[in-house]
Short mmCIF file of C-alpha atoms in Angstrom, two decimals:
data_model
loop_
_atom_site.label_atom_id
_atom_site.label_comp_id
_atom_site.label_asym_id
_atom_site.label_seq_id
_atom_site.Cartn_x
_atom_site.Cartn_y
_atom_site.Cartn_z
CA MET A 1 -74.90 207.76 32.94
CA THR A 2 -75.41 207.74 36.97
CA ARG A 3 -72.91 205.51 38.99
CA ARG A 4 -76.27 203.40 39.69
CA GLN A 5 -77.18 202.86 36.50
CA GLY A 6 -73.47 201.86 35.61
CA THR A 7 -73.30 199.28 38.46
CA GLY A 8 -76.95 198.27 37.44
CA LEU A 9 -75.40 197.31 34.13
CA LEU A 10 -72.05 196.15 35.46
CA TRP A 11 -73.90 193.64 37.49
CA GLY A 12 -75.91 192.91 33.98
CA LYS A 13 -72.71 192.17 32.20
CA PHE A 14 -71.80 189.98 34.95
CA ARG A 15 -74.76 187.61 35.61
CA ARG A 16 -74.23 186.73 31.74
CA LEU A 17 -70.83 186.14 31.47
CA SER A 18 -70.58 183.80 34.45
CA GLY A 19 -71.52 180.73 32.66
CA PHE A 20 -71.61 178.33 35.25
CA GLY A 21 -73.51 175.15 34.55
CA GLN A 22 -72.10 174.10 31.21
CA ALA A 23 -68.85 172.08 32.06
CA GLY A 24 -66.07 174.50 30.64
CA ALA A 25 -67.91 177.03 28.52
CA VAL A 26 -68.14 180.53 29.13
CA ALA A 27 -71.26 182.62 27.19
CA VAL A 28 -69.57 185.44 25.71
CA VAL A 29 -71.03 188.89 25.39
CA THR A 30 -68.96 191.74 24.49
CA CYS A 31 -69.21 195.06 26.25
CA SER A 32 -71.10 197.85 23.70
CA GLN A 33 -71.30 200.60 26.08
CA ARG A 34 -68.27 201.99 28.77
CA CYS A 35 -69.34 203.14 32.08
CA GLY A 36 -68.46 206.65 31.74
CA ALA A 37 -69.42 208.33 34.92
CA HIS A 38 -67.48 206.47 37.54
CA TRP A 39 -63.91 204.86 37.01
CA ALA A 40 -65.32 201.89 38.89
CA CYS A 41 -67.40 200.77 36.30
CA GLN A 42 -65.26 201.63 34.09
CA LEU A 43 -62.55 199.38 34.92
CA GLY A 44 -66.00 196.62 36.65
CA CYS A 45 -66.89 196.91 32.45
CA LEU A 46 -63.24 195.87 31.36
CA ALA A 47 -62.56 193.06 33.70
CA VAL A 48 -66.02 191.87 32.55
CA GLU A 49 -64.61 192.03 29.03
CA LEU A 50 -61.66 190.39 29.66
CA PHE A 51 -63.59 187.72 31.88
CA ALA A 52 -65.21 186.88 28.64
CA LYS A 53 -62.51 186.40 26.20
CA GLN A 54 -61.40 183.67 28.51
CA GLU A 55 -60.68 180.20 27.18
CA TRP A 56 -62.13 177.53 29.81
CA PRO A 57 -60.90 173.92 29.31
CA SER A 58 -63.49 171.43 29.04
CA MET A 59 -63.82 168.88 31.82
CA THR A 60 -65.32 166.29 29.38
CA SER A 61 -62.20 165.34 26.75
CA ALA A 62 -60.56 162.78 29.06
CA LYS A 63 -61.22 159.54 26.95
CA ASN A 64 -60.98 155.94 27.50
CA THR A 65 -57.34 155.07 25.85
CA PRO A 66 -54.13 154.53 27.26
CA PHE A 67 -53.15 157.56 29.33
CA THR A 68 -49.30 158.39 29.82
CA GLY A 69 -47.47 161.23 32.21
CA PRO A 70 -48.50 163.32 35.03
CA SER A 71 -52.42 163.28 35.12
CA ALA A 72 -54.04 166.34 33.52
CA ALA A 73 -56.86 166.00 35.91
CA LEU A 74 -54.27 166.65 38.37
CA LEU A 75 -52.32 169.45 37.31
CA ARG A 76 -55.38 171.67 37.08
CA VAL A 77 -56.52 170.45 40.81
CA ALA A 78 -53.03 171.65 41.66
CA LYS A 79 -52.99 174.45 39.79
CA GLY A 80 -55.61 175.67 40.86
CA ASP A 81 -55.41 174.46 44.45
CA LEU A 82 -59.01 172.71 44.52
CA CYS A 83 -58.13 169.38 46.47
CA ALA A 84 -60.31 168.47 49.06
CA GLY A 85 -58.16 165.89 49.75
CA CYS A 86 -60.95 162.80 49.68
CA GLY A 87 -58.28 160.47 48.55
CA LEU A 88 -60.31 159.50 45.25
CA CYS A 89 -57.56 159.61 43.31
CA ALA A 90 -55.69 157.47 44.91
CA GLY A 91 -58.43 154.85 45.80
CA LEU A 92 -59.43 154.87 41.59
CA ALA A 93 -55.20 154.09 41.08
CA PRO A 94 -53.97 152.35 44.14
CA GLY A 95 -49.99 151.77 43.15
CA ARG A 96 -50.16 154.69 41.12
CA ILE A 97 -50.90 157.89 43.32
CA THR A 98 -50.73 157.60 46.77
CA MET A 99 -51.86 160.68 49.33
CA GLU A 100 -49.21 162.22 51.36
CA MET A 101 -49.51 165.23 53.94
CA THR A 102 -48.07 168.41 52.52
CA PRO A 103 -47.89 171.96 54.60
CA PRO A 104 -49.74 173.81 56.04
CA GLY A 105 -50.88 170.20 57.19
CA PHE A 106 -53.66 168.73 53.87
CA PRO A 107 -53.17 165.38 52.39
CA ARG A 108 -52.55 166.18 49.14
CA PRO A 109 -51.69 163.46 45.97
CA VAL A 110 -48.86 162.19 44.52
CA GLN A 111 -48.46 160.24 41.01
CA THR A 112 -45.27 157.98 41.23
CA ALA A 113 -46.59 156.30 37.23
CA ASP A 114 -48.41 156.07 34.65
CA LEU A 115 -52.44 155.98 34.59
CA SER A 116 -54.73 154.11 32.73
CA GLY A 117 -57.04 155.59 30.47
CA PRO A 118 -59.77 154.45 32.66
CA GLN A 119 -58.73 155.87 35.63
CA GLU A 120 -57.79 159.39 34.34
CA ALA A 121 -61.35 159.77 32.88
CA GLY A 122 -62.64 158.54 36.67
CA ILE A 123 -60.61 160.83 38.14
CA THR A 124 -61.57 163.75 35.32
CA ALA A 125 -65.61 162.91 35.94
CA SER A 126 -65.72 162.07 39.68
CA CYS A 127 -62.76 165.05 41.52
CA PRO A 128 -64.80 167.25 43.67
CA GLY A 129 -61.87 169.88 43.05
CA LEU A 130 -62.56 169.94 39.45
CA GLY A 131 -66.35 170.17 39.81
CA GLN A 132 -70.08 168.44 41.08
CA THR A 133 -72.86 168.64 39.33
CA SER A 134 -76.58 168.20 41.90
CA ALA A 135 -79.61 166.05 40.36
CA ARG A 136 -82.67 167.64 40.42
CA ALA A 137 -84.94 164.93 41.80
CA GLY A 138 -86.56 165.45 45.17
CA GLU A 139 -89.99 166.78 46.69
CA GLY A 140 -88.48 169.75 47.54
CA ARG A 141 -85.80 172.33 46.75
CA ASP A 142 -84.73 175.74 48.34
CA PRO A 143 -81.83 177.55 46.19
CA LEU A 144 -79.60 177.64 49.38
CA TRP A 145 -79.92 174.14 50.82
CA GLY A 146 -80.50 171.90 47.96
CA PRO A 147 -82.51 168.67 47.02
CA TYR A 148 -84.67 166.88 49.95
CA ARG A 149 -87.34 164.96 50.58
CA GLN A 150 -87.39 165.24 54.12
CA MET A 151 -86.74 167.60 56.54
CA VAL A 152 -86.78 167.55 60.85
CA THR A 153 -85.11 167.65 63.92
CA GLY A 154 -84.07 165.03 66.30
CA TRP A 155 -81.82 163.14 68.48
CA ALA A 156 -80.73 159.85 68.99
CA ARG A 157 -82.88 158.28 71.71
CA ASP A 158 -79.88 156.42 73.37
CA GLU A 159 -79.11 158.97 75.48
CA ASN A 160 -75.65 157.73 75.89
CA LEU A 161 -75.38 158.47 71.93
CA ARG A 162 -76.78 161.48 71.86
CA PHE A 163 -74.38 162.64 74.74
CA ALA A 164 -71.47 161.30 72.43
CA GLY A 165 -72.56 162.57 69.02
CA ALA A 166 -71.81 166.34 68.18
CA SER A 167 -75.09 167.55 67.42
CA GLY A 168 -77.57 165.08 69.02
CA GLY A 169 -75.98 161.43 67.85
CA ALA A 170 -78.49 161.53 65.13
CA LEU A 171 -75.58 160.60 62.55
CA SER A 172 -74.07 157.87 64.73
CA ALA A 173 -77.89 156.71 65.19
CA LEU A 174 -78.77 155.98 61.93
CA ALA A 175 -75.91 154.58 61.40
CA ALA A 176 -76.16 152.11 63.83
CA HIS A 177 -79.38 150.95 62.71
CA LEU A 178 -78.15 150.22 58.80
CA LEU A 179 -76.06 147.53 60.78
CA THR A 180 -78.65 146.24 63.12
CA SER A 181 -81.23 145.93 60.62
CA ALA A 182 -78.85 144.41 58.10
CA ARG A 183 -78.92 146.94 55.30
CA VAL A 184 -75.58 146.90 54.97
CA ASP A 185 -72.42 145.03 56.09
CA GLY A 186 -70.47 147.92 57.96
CA VAL A 187 -70.33 151.58 58.29
CA ILE A 188 -67.01 153.34 57.31
CA GLN A 189 -66.54 156.38 58.86
CA ILE A 190 -63.93 158.84 60.32
CA GLU A 191 -62.46 158.40 63.75
CA ALA A 192 -59.28 159.56 65.82
CA ASP A 193 -56.22 158.54 64.78
CA PRO A 194 -54.24 156.90 68.28
CA ALA A 195 -50.80 157.69 66.96
CA ASN A 196 -51.96 161.58 66.08
CA PRO A 197 -54.82 162.15 68.53
CA THR A 198 -55.54 165.44 66.63
CA GLY A 199 -55.10 163.89 63.49
CA ASN A 200 -58.00 161.17 61.62
CA ARG A 201 -58.16 157.38 59.99
CA THR A 202 -60.69 155.55 58.55
CA ARG A 203 -62.14 153.04 59.86
CA ILE A 204 -64.77 149.98 59.30
CA SER A 205 -67.58 149.98 61.47
CA GLU A 206 -69.10 146.55 61.87
CA THR A 207 -71.20 147.09 65.25
CA PRO A 208 -73.25 149.84 66.79
CA GLU A 209 -70.67 149.80 69.91
CA GLN A 210 -67.77 150.49 67.18
CA VAL A 211 -69.97 153.47 65.63
CA ALA A 212 -70.25 155.13 69.11
CA GLN A 213 -66.81 154.83 69.51
CA ALA A 214 -66.02 156.90 66.56
CA ALA A 215 -69.12 159.80 67.45
CA GLY A 216 -67.97 162.64 67.23
CA SER A 217 -66.89 165.69 64.82
CA ARG A 218 -63.13 165.60 63.62
CA TYR A 219 -62.18 169.05 62.46
CA ALA A 220 -59.02 167.45 60.66
CA PRO A 221 -58.13 166.20 57.16
CA SER A 222 -58.91 162.87 56.36
CA SER A 223 -58.79 160.87 53.14
CA PRO A 224 -61.86 158.06 53.62
CA LEU A 225 -61.74 156.88 49.88
CA THR A 226 -57.66 155.74 49.58
CA ASP A 227 -58.61 152.44 49.93
CA LEU A 228 -61.77 152.21 47.77
CA ALA A 229 -60.01 149.35 45.57
CA ASP A 230 -60.36 147.41 49.04
CA TYR A 231 -63.70 148.06 49.91
CA LEU A 232 -64.54 147.08 46.25
CA ALA A 233 -62.84 143.86 46.34
CA SER A 234 -64.24 142.74 49.25
CA GLY A 235 -67.50 142.16 47.84
CA ARG A 236 -69.41 143.51 50.73
CA ARG A 237 -71.84 146.96 51.35
CA TYR A 238 -71.14 149.50 53.12
CA ALA A 239 -72.69 152.37 54.07
CA PHE A 240 -70.44 155.47 53.80
CA ILE A 241 -70.42 158.73 56.27
CA GLY A 242 -68.36 161.32 54.60
CA LYS A 243 -67.90 165.07 54.11
CA PRO A 244 -69.73 166.60 51.20
CA CYS A 245 -66.84 166.74 49.31
CA ASP A 246 -66.35 162.92 50.10
CA CYS A 247 -69.97 162.39 49.10
CA ALA A 248 -69.77 163.86 46.22
CA ALA A 249 -66.86 161.71 44.85
CA LEU A 250 -68.13 158.78 45.61
CA ARG A 251 -72.14 159.30 44.19
CA ALA A 252 -70.20 161.17 40.82
CA LEU A 253 -68.22 157.56 40.58
CA SER A 254 -71.11 155.11 41.43
CA LEU A 255 -73.36 156.74 38.57
CA ARG A 256 -70.49 155.63 36.48
CA ASP A 257 -69.55 152.33 37.77
CA PRO A 258 -72.72 149.52 39.14
CA ALA A 259 -69.76 148.11 40.88
CA VAL A 260 -69.42 150.94 43.34
CA ALA A 261 -73.45 151.84 43.08
CA ARG A 262 -73.83 148.04 44.66
CA ALA A 263 -70.66 148.80 47.72
CA PHE A 264 -72.02 152.10 48.72
CA PRO A 265 -75.68 151.50 48.75
CA VAL A 266 -76.42 154.49 51.35
CA ILE A 267 -74.17 157.42 51.84
CA LEU A 268 -74.36 159.71 54.73
CA SER A 269 -73.23 163.28 55.42
CA PHE A 270 -72.86 165.97 57.40
CA PHE A 271 -73.27 170.19 57.03
CA CYS A 272 -69.67 171.33 56.61
CA ALA A 273 -67.81 174.62 57.29
CA GLY A 274 -64.38 173.57 56.01
CA VAL A 275 -61.21 170.93 56.86
CA PRO A 276 -58.81 172.93 59.32
CA SER A 277 -55.41 172.36 58.27
CA ALA A 278 -53.07 170.38 60.68
CA THR A 279 -51.44 173.48 61.41
CA GLY A 280 -54.68 174.66 63.01
CA ALA A 281 -54.95 171.96 65.05
CA GLN A 282 -51.70 172.92 66.65
CA GLU A 283 -52.43 176.07 66.88
CA LEU A 284 -55.13 174.96 69.19
CA LEU A 285 -52.68 172.56 71.32
CA ASP A 286 -51.21 175.81 71.75
CA LYS A 287 -54.12 177.72 72.77
CA MET A 288 -54.75 175.28 75.20
CA GLY A 289 -51.81 174.93 76.86
CA VAL A 290 -50.92 171.36 75.75
CA PRO A 291 -47.34 170.18 74.34
CA ALA A 292 -48.57 168.08 71.38
CA ASP A 293 -45.09 165.01 72.81
CA GLN A 294 -47.89 165.08 75.54
CA LEU A 295 -51.26 164.01 74.46
CA ALA A 296 -53.13 161.37 75.08
CA ALA A 297 -55.77 161.73 73.46
CA PHE A 298 -57.99 164.70 71.99
CA ARG A 299 -61.73 165.37 70.84
CA TYR A 300 -62.81 168.39 68.53
CA ARG A 301 -66.71 168.06 70.29
CA GLY A 302 -69.04 165.82 71.32
CA ASN A 303 -69.81 164.42 75.10
CA GLY A 304 -72.10 167.42 75.35
CA TRP A 305 -73.95 170.09 72.66
CA PRO A 306 -72.58 171.64 71.09
CA GLY A 307 -69.36 170.16 73.70
CA ARG A 308 -66.13 171.39 74.55
CA ALA A 309 -62.96 170.61 72.40
CA THR A 310 -60.59 168.39 75.05
CA ALA A 311 -57.55 167.60 75.44
CA THR A 312 -56.17 164.09 77.44
CA LEU A 313 -52.52 164.33 78.96
CA GLN A 314 -50.64 161.53 79.72
CA ASP A 315 -51.02 162.10 82.61
CA GLY A 316 -54.95 161.52 82.48
CA SER A 317 -55.15 165.31 83.15
CA THR A 318 -57.63 167.38 80.57
CA ARG A 319 -57.53 170.55 79.35
CA ASP A 320 -60.84 171.87 77.55
CA LEU A 321 -61.95 175.18 75.19
CA ASP A 322 -65.40 176.20 74.49
CA TYR A 323 -66.94 175.11 70.83
CA HIS A 324 -67.08 179.07 69.17
CA ALA A 325 -63.13 179.83 70.62
CA ALA A 326 -62.22 176.24 69.49
CA TRP A 327 -63.53 176.49 65.93
CA GLY A 328 -64.24 180.48 65.69
CA GLY A 329 -61.29 181.47 67.11
CA VAL A 330 -59.07 179.22 66.21
CA LEU A 331 -60.10 176.17 63.53
CA ALA A 332 -61.98 178.24 60.69
CA HIS A 333 -58.95 180.54 59.86
CA HIS A 334 -57.08 177.64 59.26
CA VAL A 335 -59.24 176.03 56.40
CA GLN A 336 -58.20 174.68 52.66
CA HIS A 337 -59.00 176.95 49.70
CA ARG A 338 -61.15 174.48 47.93
CA CYS A 339 -63.59 174.92 50.85
CA LYS A 340 -63.91 178.84 50.63
CA ILE A 341 -65.42 178.07 46.90
CA CYS A 342 -66.80 174.79 47.90
CA ALA A 343 -70.86 175.21 46.59
CA ASP A 344 -71.72 171.73 48.84
CA GLY A 345 -71.28 172.45 52.44
CA THR A 346 -74.66 170.72 53.00
CA GLY A 347 -74.37 166.92 51.84
CA VAL A 348 -76.55 167.42 47.90
CA ALA A 349 -75.33 164.27 47.11
CA ALA A 350 -76.34 161.92 50.50
CA ASP A 351 -79.34 160.12 51.19
CA LEU A 352 -79.17 161.38 54.41
CA VAL A 353 -77.83 164.45 56.17
CA CYS A 354 -77.37 165.72 59.70
CA ALA A 355 -76.40 169.06 61.03
CA ASP A 356 -76.68 171.13 64.49
CA ALA A 357 -79.68 172.36 64.73
CA TRP A 358 -78.58 175.57 66.72
CA GLN A 359 -81.10 177.46 69.20
CA ALA A 360 -81.10 180.66 68.01
CA ASP A 361 -81.57 183.92 69.89
CA ALA A 362 -83.97 187.32 69.44
CA LYS A 363 -82.15 188.15 66.43
CA GLY A 364 -82.52 185.04 64.67
CA TYR A 365 -78.16 184.25 65.14
CA PRO A 366 -77.18 180.72 66.80
CA LEU A 367 -76.40 180.35 70.33
CA PHE A 368 -73.69 177.73 71.20
CA ASP A 369 -74.67 177.14 75.04
CA GLU A 370 -74.76 173.93 76.23
CA ALA A 371 -77.59 172.00 76.17
CA PRO A 372 -79.14 168.10 75.12
CA GLY A 373 -78.15 168.08 71.96
CA VAL A 374 -80.86 168.67 68.57
CA SER A 375 -79.63 167.27 65.03
CA LEU A 376 -81.07 168.41 61.91
CA ILE A 377 -82.44 165.52 59.89
CA VAL A 378 -82.41 166.20 55.98
CA ALA A 379 -82.96 163.06 53.88
CA ARG A 380 -82.48 164.09 50.24
CA THR A 381 -83.76 161.04 48.37
CA ARG A 382 -85.92 158.29 48.71
CA LEU A 383 -84.08 155.83 50.41
CA GLY A 384 -82.64 158.44 52.60
CA ALA A 385 -86.89 158.69 53.93
CA GLU A 386 -87.11 155.48 54.10
CA ILE A 387 -84.38 154.87 56.37
CA LEU A 388 -85.42 157.49 57.87
CA ALA A 389 -88.74 156.54 58.66
CA GLN A 390 -87.23 153.03 59.74
CA ALA A 391 -85.14 154.36 62.39
CA GLU A 392 -87.29 155.76 64.33
CA ALA A 393 -90.11 152.99 63.89
CA ALA A 394 -87.67 151.00 65.04
CA GLY A 395 -86.52 153.44 68.32
CA ALA A 396 -82.76 154.58 66.98
CA VAL A 397 -83.99 158.48 66.31
CA GLN A 398 -86.98 160.92 67.83
CA THR A 399 -87.94 163.61 65.10
CA GLN A 400 -89.78 166.56 65.69
CA PRO A 401 -91.46 168.97 62.30
CA PHE A 402 -89.00 171.46 60.79
CA ASP A 403 -89.74 174.49 59.14
CA VAL A 404 -86.94 174.90 56.00
CA ALA A 405 -87.65 178.67 56.16
CA ASP A 406 -85.97 179.18 59.64
CA LEU A 407 -82.28 177.12 58.34
CA ALA A 408 -80.82 180.31 57.05
CA ALA A 409 -80.94 182.17 60.32
CA ILE A 410 -79.69 179.24 62.77
CA GLN A 411 -76.71 178.44 59.45
CA PRO A 412 -75.44 181.92 59.07
CA GLY A 413 -71.93 180.57 57.70
CA GLN A 414 -73.58 178.43 55.24
CA ARG A 415 -76.12 180.76 53.95
CA GLU A 416 -73.62 183.41 53.86
CA ARG A 417 -71.13 181.33 51.30
CA ARG A 418 -73.60 179.90 49.15
CA ARG A 419 -74.80 183.65 48.41
CA ALA A 420 -71.20 185.02 47.96
CA LEU A 421 -69.64 181.86 45.46
CA PHE A 422 -71.31 183.04 42.50
CA ALA A 423 -69.28 186.20 42.77
CA ARG A 424 -66.24 184.55 44.02
CA LEU A 425 -66.15 182.03 41.24
CA ALA A 426 -66.41 184.82 38.46
CA ALA A 427 -63.74 186.91 40.11
CA LEU A 428 -61.46 183.53 40.14
CA ARG A 429 -61.99 182.96 36.38
CA LEU A 430 -61.18 186.80 35.54
CA MET A 431 -57.83 185.51 36.84
CA ALA A 432 -57.40 183.08 34.68
CA ARG A 433 -57.52 180.78 38.40
CA PRO A 434 -58.90 176.76 37.79
CA VAL A 435 -62.11 176.60 39.35
CA PRO A 436 -64.57 173.68 40.44
CA VAL A 437 -66.58 173.56 37.38
CA TYR A 438 -70.77 173.46 39.47
CA VAL A 439 -73.73 172.20 37.40
CA GLY A 440 -77.21 172.22 39.08
CA MET A 441 -76.10 174.38 42.25
CA ASP A 442 -78.29 177.11 42.29
CA LEU A 443 -75.23 179.57 42.42
CA ARG A 444 -77.48 181.86 40.60
CA ALA A 445 -80.37 181.88 42.58
CA CYS A 446 -77.99 182.24 45.76
CA ALA A 447 -76.41 185.30 44.57
CA ARG A 448 -80.32 187.08 43.71
CA GLN A 449 -80.25 186.71 47.67
CA ASN A 450 -77.41 189.18 48.32
CA PRO A 451 -77.86 192.45 47.27
CA ILE A 452 -75.86 194.14 43.99
CA ALA A 453 -73.11 196.16 46.19
CA ARG A 454 -72.57 193.12 48.24
CA ASN A 455 -72.08 190.97 45.51
CA LEU A 456 -69.26 193.44 43.84
CA ARG A 457 -67.30 193.16 47.13
CA ASN A 458 -67.32 190.03 47.06
CA PHE A 459 -65.78 190.34 43.29
CA ALA A 460 -63.72 192.53 43.88
CA GLY A 461 -62.35 190.88 47.02
CA THR A 462 -61.87 187.92 45.53
CA ILE A 463 -59.31 189.16 42.51
CA ARG A 464 -57.69 191.54 45.63
CA ARG A 465 -56.96 188.33 46.94
CA ALA A 466 -56.21 186.59 44.19
CA PHE A 467 -52.73 188.36 44.02
CA THR A 468 -51.72 187.07 46.75
CA ARG A 469 -52.02 183.61 46.15
CA PRO A 470 -49.38 181.70 43.92
CA LYS A 471 -50.80 180.56 40.23
#
């Protein structure tokens, strides 16, 4: 057998065995032929056989009975370093789970008391660290970008909001429209923490002016679902703006609990490349030459497109870095592990999603030159399409047609992560590392867009890196 034939055989086995899409289940196929032509094929076949023999715990075994001791869901998340930091578990079990900052600067759950059966079941079913299911509804569905009903580019008609926002201000404009149209009573969103300018805090905005004050990307950890119990107790209706993982958690919970669905009638998100740690923010300050004890305010982006990372010191002076140097040069190297194996950087659980609609050069690669901001706007649900149409009719946003075929070129990071994820997850499963269970996320279809050799390199590279990570 030739090396080419052996590689094809190995890839076929790899595809059959990587049974993502069944909670806690992996298809088992016994290797009946060793590829003796090449040592790499022999090693690969052995790895595939070992992968097939692994037993994976079910994600659906939590029962609605009294639960004592450490949470099985949280233990699994901790073992695999799968926490996204959303705060859902703390929101479901207030007084029993708290979110605390841990090195190198990510919020992580700390259980301080036994959980009830419903609390454990809710965490097991909704925690994005354990898994995510994507609905199939929608007029269009792209393997890379998920379900959608409408995809356009656009920007806030308010020029001040367009300038302040990270990419055209469309997300802030849509949120403000939800308030002025009385569709919701408040908008739950993230803003800079005055006590820690590079950090975040959650706020409830009740006016368009308050929404505008929080405009601009915040490349730092946040746990917007920590106060979930308080939101539910208020009896008010909220629009929720969160990272894709935050939105996945809230959507999963709303499908289980009608009270949650009533409290959060609209979910908004944005394309996310991952959450950097507080250590990353400190490195960014160091690169800018800003002593942390002299920092008065900090913007990661905004005030232009893409905008500059800008530190304001207590004496009123400012120091800044361009977007490429701040994100690509520093922050991207501090992204948490969960983000590196995320199947949803594009907010498939949200009603409406916004992103950068970058301009591209002659080779199709995105440009980061300063320009008037333009947002990509994706309406994923019927409700999202309705809100977008009403917002445009009301003069909140202006839109232009967009061809989904152009998206892969201007969002290369999202494209490559989605295509690589199938192989990466298979490798982690082989290493007996817990991974999220993804259902309906089209990971096989994305992997098929890669050459076989690249998938095998991703598979082998993940195994190599797994040896350097603690279990």
